[in-house]
mmCIF file of C-alpha atoms in Angstrom:
data_model
loop_
_atom_site.group_PDB
_atom_site.id
_atom_site.type_symbol
_atom_site.label_atom_id
_atom_site.label_comp_id
_atom_site.label_asym_id
_atom_site.label_seq_id
_atom_site.Cartn_x
_atom_site.Cartn_y
_atom_site.Cartn_z
ATOM 1 C CA MET V 1 12.904 -8.891 -21.685
ATOM 2 C CA SER V 2 11.205 -11.969 -20.401
ATOM 3 C CA ASP V 3 7.520 -12.832 -21.452
ATOM 4 C CA LEU V 4 5.350 -11.755 -18.568
ATOM 5 C CA ARG V 5 1.960 -12.857 -20.122
ATOM 6 C CA GLY V 6 -0.239 -14.928 -17.430
ATOM 7 C CA SER V 7 2.358 -14.372 -14.714
ATOM 8 C CA ILE V 8 0.572 -11.596 -12.457
ATOM 9 C CA ASP V 9 -2.766 -11.725 -10.849
ATOM 10 C CA LEU V 10 -2.554 -8.363 -8.798
ATOM 11 C CA VAL V 11 -1.258 -4.977 -9.891
ATOM 12 C CA ALA V 12 -0.530 -2.864 -6.766
ATOM 13 C CA LEU V 13 -0.183 1.123 -7.738
ATOM 14 C CA ASP V 14 0.993 3.862 -5.792
ATOM 15 C CA VAL V 15 -1.255 6.719 -6.553
ATOM 16 C CA ASP V 16 0.735 10.188 -6.383
ATOM 17 C CA GLY V 17 3.874 10.472 -8.512
ATOM 18 C CA THR V 18 3.034 6.871 -10.002
ATOM 19 C CA LEU V 19 -0.905 6.288 -11.189
ATOM 20 C CA ARG V 20 -1.412 10.120 -11.329
ATOM 21 C CA THR V 21 0.654 12.567 -13.712
ATOM 22 C CA THR V 22 2.243 15.559 -12.547
ATOM 23 C CA ASP V 23 -0.789 17.346 -13.613
ATOM 24 C CA HIS V 24 -2.953 15.395 -11.281
ATOM 25 C CA THR V 25 -4.593 13.201 -14.335
ATOM 26 C CA VAL V 26 -4.329 9.287 -14.951
ATOM 27 C CA THR V 27 -3.901 8.820 -18.934
ATOM 28 C CA ALA V 28 -6.351 7.226 -21.128
ATOM 29 C CA ARG V 29 -3.604 4.754 -22.141
ATOM 30 C CA THR V 30 -3.216 3.859 -18.367
ATOM 31 C CA LEU V 31 -6.979 3.579 -17.726
ATOM 32 C CA ALA V 32 -7.216 1.244 -20.746
ATOM 33 C CA ALA V 33 -4.339 -0.825 -19.799
ATOM 34 C CA LEU V 34 -5.846 -1.412 -16.240
ATOM 35 C CA ALA V 35 -9.025 -2.092 -17.692
ATOM 36 C CA ALA V 36 -7.891 -4.785 -19.983
ATOM 37 C CA PHE V 37 -5.918 -6.499 -16.981
ATOM 38 C CA ARG V 38 -9.254 -6.622 -14.911
ATOM 39 C CA ALA V 39 -11.122 -7.870 -17.986
ATOM 40 C CA GLN V 40 -8.858 -10.949 -17.956
ATOM 41 C CA GLY V 41 -9.544 -11.579 -14.426
ATOM 42 C CA GLY V 42 -6.723 -9.572 -12.759
ATOM 43 C CA THR V 43 -7.067 -7.432 -9.607
ATOM 44 C CA VAL V 44 -5.988 -3.925 -9.239
ATOM 45 C CA MET V 45 -4.947 -2.245 -5.967
ATOM 46 C CA MET V 46 -4.756 1.457 -5.104
ATOM 47 C CA ALA V 47 -1.960 1.420 -2.810
ATOM 48 C CA SER V 48 -1.230 4.965 -1.049
ATOM 49 C CA GLY V 49 -0.496 6.823 2.279
ATOM 50 C CA ARG V 50 -4.131 8.432 1.349
ATOM 51 C CA PRO V 51 -6.972 7.586 3.236
ATOM 52 C CA GLU V 52 -9.546 5.155 1.891
ATOM 53 C CA HIS V 53 -12.249 8.070 1.594
ATOM 54 C CA GLY V 54 -9.893 10.127 -0.730
ATOM 55 C CA LEU V 55 -8.903 6.969 -2.851
ATOM 56 C CA HIS V 56 -12.346 6.123 -3.286
ATOM 57 C CA HIS V 57 -13.013 9.694 -4.544
ATOM 58 C CA LEU V 58 -9.999 9.770 -6.702
ATOM 59 C CA ALA V 59 -11.120 6.506 -8.425
ATOM 60 C CA GLU V 60 -14.340 7.877 -9.411
ATOM 61 C CA VAL V 61 -12.922 11.217 -10.344
ATOM 62 C CA HIS V 62 -10.392 9.643 -12.764
ATOM 63 C CA GLY V 63 -12.880 6.936 -14.101
ATOM 64 C CA LEU V 64 -10.791 4.101 -12.705
ATOM 65 C CA GLY V 65 -13.916 2.047 -12.369
ATOM 66 C CA LEU V 66 -14.732 0.022 -9.075
ATOM 67 C CA GLU V 67 -15.018 -3.604 -10.396
ATOM 68 C CA GLY V 68 -11.844 -5.687 -9.694
ATOM 69 C CA LEU V 69 -10.660 -2.653 -7.470
ATOM 70 C CA VAL V 70 -9.272 -2.821 -3.998
ATOM 71 C CA ILE V 71 -8.034 -0.110 -1.910
ATOM 72 C CA SER V 72 -5.046 -0.343 0.340
ATOM 73 C CA SER V 73 -5.370 2.911 2.367
ATOM 74 C CA CYS V 74 -2.889 4.516 4.587
ATOM 75 C CA ASN V 75 0.135 2.674 3.743
ATOM 76 C CA GLY V 76 -1.748 -0.670 3.933
ATOM 77 C CA ALA V 77 -3.236 -0.107 7.304
ATOM 78 C CA ILE V 78 -6.511 -0.822 5.747
ATOM 79 C CA ILE V 79 -7.814 -2.597 2.860
ATOM 80 C CA SER V 80 -11.197 -2.539 1.420
ATOM 81 C CA ASP V 81 -13.232 -3.759 -1.531
ATOM 82 C CA ALA V 82 -14.042 -0.703 -3.745
ATOM 83 C CA VAL V 83 -17.568 -1.776 -4.831
ATOM 84 C CA THR V 84 -18.928 -3.006 -1.455
ATOM 85 C CA GLY V 85 -16.704 -1.082 0.846
ATOM 86 C CA ASP V 86 -16.138 -4.123 3.154
ATOM 87 C CA VAL V 87 -12.992 -3.959 4.946
ATOM 88 C CA ILE V 88 -10.720 -7.001 4.103
ATOM 89 C CA CYS V 89 -8.011 -6.248 6.304
ATOM 90 C CA SER V 90 -7.528 -3.853 9.250
ATOM 91 C CA ARG V 91 -4.514 -2.525 11.316
ATOM 92 C CA PRO V 92 -5.400 0.716 12.965
ATOM 93 C CA VAL V 93 -3.143 2.773 15.032
ATOM 94 C CA SER V 94 -3.570 2.506 18.915
ATOM 95 C CA ARG V 95 -4.685 5.308 21.171
ATOM 96 C CA GLU V 96 -1.183 5.473 22.747
ATOM 97 C CA LEU V 97 0.437 6.006 19.433
ATOM 98 C CA VAL V 98 -1.792 8.513 18.368
ATOM 99 C CA ALA V 99 -0.912 10.495 21.784
ATOM 100 C CA PHE V 100 2.605 10.032 21.459
ATOM 101 C CA ALA V 101 2.648 11.049 17.646
ATOM 102 C CA ALA V 102 0.702 14.016 18.533
ATOM 103 C CA GLU V 103 3.007 14.983 21.440
ATOM 104 C CA GLN V 104 5.989 14.553 19.158
ATOM 105 C CA ALA V 105 4.603 16.653 16.350
ATOM 106 C CA ALA V 106 3.827 19.402 18.644
ATOM 107 C CA ALA V 107 7.200 19.462 20.352
ATOM 108 C CA ARG V 108 8.645 20.096 16.944
ATOM 109 C CA GLY V 109 6.276 22.807 15.428
ATOM 110 C CA LEU V 110 4.686 20.034 13.029
ATOM 111 C CA THR V 111 0.810 19.288 12.786
ATOM 112 C CA ALA V 112 -0.758 15.972 13.652
ATOM 113 C CA MET V 113 -3.762 14.414 11.821
ATOM 114 C CA VAL V 114 -6.120 11.547 12.195
ATOM 115 C CA PHE V 115 -8.623 10.135 9.843
ATOM 116 C CA ASP V 116 -12.027 9.062 10.515
ATOM 117 C CA GLY V 117 -14.214 8.497 7.446
ATOM 118 C CA GLY V 118 -14.939 11.557 5.681
ATOM 119 C CA ASP V 119 -13.424 13.622 8.709
ATOM 120 C CA LEU V 120 -9.876 14.869 8.983
ATOM 121 C CA HIS V 121 -9.120 15.532 12.874
ATOM 122 C CA VAL V 122 -6.208 18.027 13.102
ATOM 123 C CA SER V 123 -4.022 19.348 16.008
ATOM 124 C CA ASN V 124 -3.772 22.775 14.276
ATOM 125 C CA VAL V 125 -6.147 23.659 11.645
ATOM 126 C CA ASP V 126 -3.575 26.242 10.439
ATOM 127 C CA GLY V 127 -0.835 23.584 10.122
ATOM 128 C CA PHE V 128 1.018 23.069 6.788
ATOM 129 C CA ASN V 129 -0.975 21.656 3.844
ATOM 130 C CA VAL V 130 -4.039 20.671 6.132
ATOM 131 C CA ASP V 131 -6.476 22.431 3.636
ATOM 132 C CA HIS V 132 -4.933 20.592 0.662
ATOM 133 C CA GLU V 133 -4.837 17.396 2.403
ATOM 134 C CA ALA V 134 -8.568 17.552 3.344
ATOM 135 C CA GLN V 135 -9.631 19.069 -0.395
ATOM 136 C CA SER V 136 -7.461 16.403 -2.161
ATOM 137 C CA ASN V 137 -9.240 13.630 -0.292
ATOM 138 C CA ASN V 138 -13.014 15.112 -0.163
ATOM 139 C CA MET V 139 -12.752 15.622 3.466
ATOM 140 C CA ARG V 140 -13.789 17.998 6.231
ATOM 141 C CA ILE V 141 -11.343 19.386 8.377
ATOM 142 C CA VAL V 142 -12.138 19.012 12.383
ATOM 143 C CA ALA V 143 -10.041 20.848 15.005
ATOM 144 C CA CYS V 144 -9.060 18.747 18.008
ATOM 145 C CA ALA V 145 -6.423 19.900 20.601
ATOM 146 C CA ASP V 146 -6.216 16.500 22.079
ATOM 147 C CA LEU V 147 -6.305 13.623 19.236
ATOM 148 C CA ALA V 148 -5.884 10.885 21.869
ATOM 149 C CA SER V 149 -9.091 11.690 23.349
ATOM 150 C CA LEU V 150 -11.109 10.908 20.145
ATOM 151 C CA ASP V 151 -13.155 7.911 19.969
ATOM 152 C CA VAL V 152 -12.339 7.024 16.459
ATOM 153 C CA VAL V 153 -10.331 4.233 14.752
ATOM 154 C CA SER V 154 -7.572 5.777 12.579
ATOM 155 C CA PRO V 155 -5.260 3.648 10.303
ATOM 156 C CA LYS V 156 -2.521 6.288 10.838
ATOM 157 C CA VAL V 157 -1.290 9.398 11.939
ATOM 158 C CA LEU V 158 0.056 12.052 9.424
ATOM 159 C CA ILE V 159 2.537 14.474 10.678
ATOM 160 C CA SER V 160 3.010 17.458 8.110
ATOM 161 C CA GLY V 161 5.289 20.459 8.068
ATOM 162 C CA GLU V 162 6.924 22.797 5.754
ATOM 163 C CA PRO V 163 9.529 20.562 3.975
ATOM 164 C CA SER V 164 12.629 22.255 4.989
ATOM 165 C CA HIS V 165 11.589 22.187 8.438
ATOM 166 C CA LEU V 166 10.320 18.822 8.424
ATOM 167 C CA ALA V 167 13.668 17.733 6.649
ATOM 168 C CA THR V 168 15.412 18.630 9.707
ATOM 169 C CA GLN V 169 13.009 17.000 12.100
ATOM 170 C CA ALA V 170 12.806 13.612 10.043
ATOM 171 C CA ALA V 171 15.771 11.853 11.770
ATOM 172 C CA GLY V 172 14.717 12.613 15.220
ATOM 173 C CA LEU V 173 11.106 11.474 14.563
ATOM 174 C CA ARG V 174 12.624 8.243 13.190
ATOM 175 C CA GLU V 175 14.624 7.575 16.369
ATOM 176 C CA VAL V 176 11.806 8.286 18.617
ATOM 177 C CA PHE V 177 9.509 6.035 16.783
ATOM 178 C CA ALA V 178 11.995 3.373 15.986
ATOM 179 C CA ASP V 179 10.599 0.905 18.594
ATOM 180 C CA ARG V 180 7.156 2.120 18.529
ATOM 181 C CA ALA V 181 5.617 2.341 15.077
ATOM 182 C CA GLU V 182 6.569 2.123 11.306
ATOM 183 C CA THR V 183 7.430 5.419 9.758
ATOM 184 C CA ALA V 184 7.874 6.758 6.277
ATOM 185 C CA LEU V 185 8.026 9.923 4.212
ATOM 186 C CA SER V 186 5.490 9.658 1.760
ATOM 187 C CA ALA V 187 5.991 13.548 0.240
ATOM 188 C CA PRO V 188 8.650 16.170 1.449
ATOM 189 C CA CYS V 189 5.892 17.453 3.777
ATOM 190 C CA TYR V 190 4.349 14.142 5.007
ATOM 191 C CA PHE V 191 5.787 11.783 7.710
ATOM 192 C CA GLU V 192 3.598 8.944 8.128
ATOM 193 C CA VAL V 193 3.031 6.863 11.090
ATOM 194 C CA THR V 194 1.427 3.382 11.277
ATOM 195 C CA MET V 195 1.480 0.451 13.724
ATOM 196 C CA PRO V 196 4.666 -1.551 13.877
ATOM 197 C CA GLY V 197 4.636 -3.910 10.721
ATOM 198 C CA VAL V 198 2.040 -2.019 8.798
ATOM 199 C CA ASP V 199 3.457 -0.551 5.364
ATOM 200 C CA LYS V 200 2.395 -1.058 2.090
ATOM 201 C CA GLY V 201 4.380 -4.180 1.797
ATOM 202 C CA SER V 202 2.322 -5.804 4.691
ATOM 203 C CA GLY V 203 -0.893 -4.640 3.156
ATOM 204 C CA LEU V 204 -0.135 -6.291 -0.059
ATOM 205 C CA LEU V 205 0.817 -9.514 1.748
ATOM 206 C CA ASP V 206 -2.335 -9.479 4.171
ATOM 207 C CA PHE V 207 -4.287 -9.063 0.940
ATOM 208 C CA CYS V 208 -2.482 -11.849 -0.936
ATOM 209 C CA ARG V 209 -3.197 -14.148 2.186
ATOM 210 C CA VAL V 210 -6.788 -13.564 2.352
ATOM 211 C CA ARG V 211 -7.394 -13.846 -1.336
ATOM 212 C CA GLY V 212 -5.248 -16.791 -1.628
ATOM 213 C CA ILE V 213 -2.800 -14.958 -4.189
ATOM 214 C CA ASP V 214 0.980 -16.101 -4.475
ATOM 215 C CA PRO V 215 2.754 -12.694 -3.769
ATOM 216 C CA SER V 216 5.136 -13.866 -6.462
ATOM 217 C CA ARG V 217 2.250 -13.218 -8.899
ATOM 218 C CA ALA V 218 1.808 -9.592 -7.605
ATOM 219 C CA ALA V 219 3.487 -6.677 -9.481
ATOM 220 C CA ALA V 220 3.893 -3.322 -7.499
ATOM 221 C CA PHE V 221 4.362 0.025 -8.769
ATOM 222 C CA GLY V 222 5.859 3.070 -6.997
ATOM 223 C CA ASP V 223 8.232 6.287 -6.845
ATOM 224 C CA HIS V 224 8.587 7.069 -3.239
ATOM 225 C CA GLU V 225 9.932 5.890 -0.044
ATOM 226 C CA ASN V 226 6.945 4.411 1.438
ATOM 227 C CA ASP V 227 6.542 2.414 -1.719
ATOM 228 C CA MET V 228 9.721 0.359 -1.026
ATOM 229 C CA PRO V 229 8.235 -2.403 1.043
ATOM 230 C CA MET V 230 5.606 -3.044 -1.354
ATOM 231 C CA ILE V 231 8.089 -3.034 -4.197
ATOM 232 C CA ARG V 232 9.957 -5.522 -2.109
ATOM 233 C CA ALA V 233 7.142 -7.808 -1.423
ATOM 234 C CA ALA V 234 5.951 -8.251 -4.795
ATOM 235 C CA GLY V 235 7.112 -10.864 -7.406
ATOM 236 C CA LEU V 236 7.743 -8.004 -9.719
ATOM 237 C CA GLY V 237 8.599 -4.571 -8.171
ATOM 238 C CA VAL V 238 8.584 -1.842 -10.476
ATOM 239 C CA ALA V 239 10.063 1.670 -10.222
ATOM 240 C CA MET V 240 8.747 4.489 -12.041
ATOM 241 C CA GLY V 241 11.214 6.401 -14.239
ATOM 242 C CA ASN V 242 10.829 9.440 -11.778
ATOM 243 C CA ALA V 243 11.369 7.456 -8.731
ATOM 244 C CA LEU V 244 13.719 8.319 -5.934
ATOM 245 C CA PRO V 245 17.290 6.605 -6.467
ATOM 246 C CA GLN V 246 16.829 4.438 -3.557
ATOM 247 C CA VAL V 247 13.530 3.164 -4.950
ATOM 248 C CA LYS V 248 14.913 2.516 -8.286
ATOM 249 C CA SER V 249 17.945 0.410 -6.440
ATOM 250 C CA ILE V 250 15.533 -2.280 -5.022
ATOM 251 C CA ALA V 251 13.263 -2.631 -7.723
ATOM 252 C CA ASN V 252 13.137 -5.543 -10.599
ATOM 253 C CA ARG V 253 12.626 -3.018 -13.266
ATOM 254 C CA VAL V 254 12.438 0.646 -14.107
ATOM 255 C CA THR V 255 9.720 1.827 -16.190
ATOM 256 C CA LEU V 256 9.016 4.936 -18.020
ATOM 257 C CA THR V 257 7.771 7.753 -15.787
ATOM 258 C CA ASN V 258 4.416 8.655 -14.563
ATOM 259 C CA ASP V 259 4.076 11.325 -17.488
ATOM 260 C CA GLU V 260 4.925 8.659 -19.911
ATOM 261 C CA ASP V 261 2.721 5.884 -19.482
ATOM 262 C CA GLY V 262 5.194 3.856 -17.258
ATOM 263 C CA ILE V 263 2.379 1.754 -15.750
ATOM 264 C CA ALA V 264 0.575 1.117 -19.142
ATOM 265 C CA VAL V 265 4.011 -0.017 -20.624
ATOM 266 C CA VAL V 266 4.276 -2.855 -18.142
ATOM 267 C CA VAL V 267 0.973 -4.123 -17.803
ATOM 268 C CA GLU V 268 0.643 -4.172 -21.675
ATOM 269 C CA GLU V 269 3.451 -6.352 -21.556
ATOM 270 C CA LEU V 270 1.599 -8.414 -19.013
ATOM 271 C CA LEU V 271 -1.351 -8.769 -21.375
ATOM 272 C CA HIS V 272 0.356 -9.296 -24.695
ATOM 273 C CA GLY V 273 4.018 -10.074 -24.132
#
């Protein structure tokens, strides 16, 4: 195994299934490894499909610490400084894309959601997982029959559905969005829609460009489909032991699972060799 000491300046982490364990915690070993990495001048990025409001909340709940932390939310659409809240990069969805996504969701018996600070605007308050999405991100549900009429700047459209039903609709959704947007399944019940060219990989590269970091000196960790662009973009792409097979197939290495301190194992190697 090669010596990784001093080779990485940025560690980008997916959250659910990667940073967080299956019981929705972050282990003490992982927290310690990330704190030591930042103490040596490194930057940690939370990179998730979740909105900025929810990621900031989770960073505080899990004791991640905000110094040296940046938040890449909604699959790289908005990147912000965790301490100041200042937006570093932003590529929100257009009103036209919101309208099209809401129309496609409704036609398929799915629910569309858009994000505005602490508000979660939804086409159907009784839609699948709407309550969970709001609660887990510390957001307020706002019913809206016409999402395209909202005067908000949303980083993405989230389409939700019962997993078995969404599985039958995913291919059709990918087809209709093919020349309109970037799409990805972030969970069995979630289909994510961002502007063309916007994904976790573009978010990592945008941040590196603004901060003068060579992407070859970034490490990215993930487990699901929407993590693949980020894993490809980083100099060191790491799949979790619990990752989907297609994620493992494109990674530079596979670490232990999220329940076995898979992040800490690699970060400790970055620090100590």
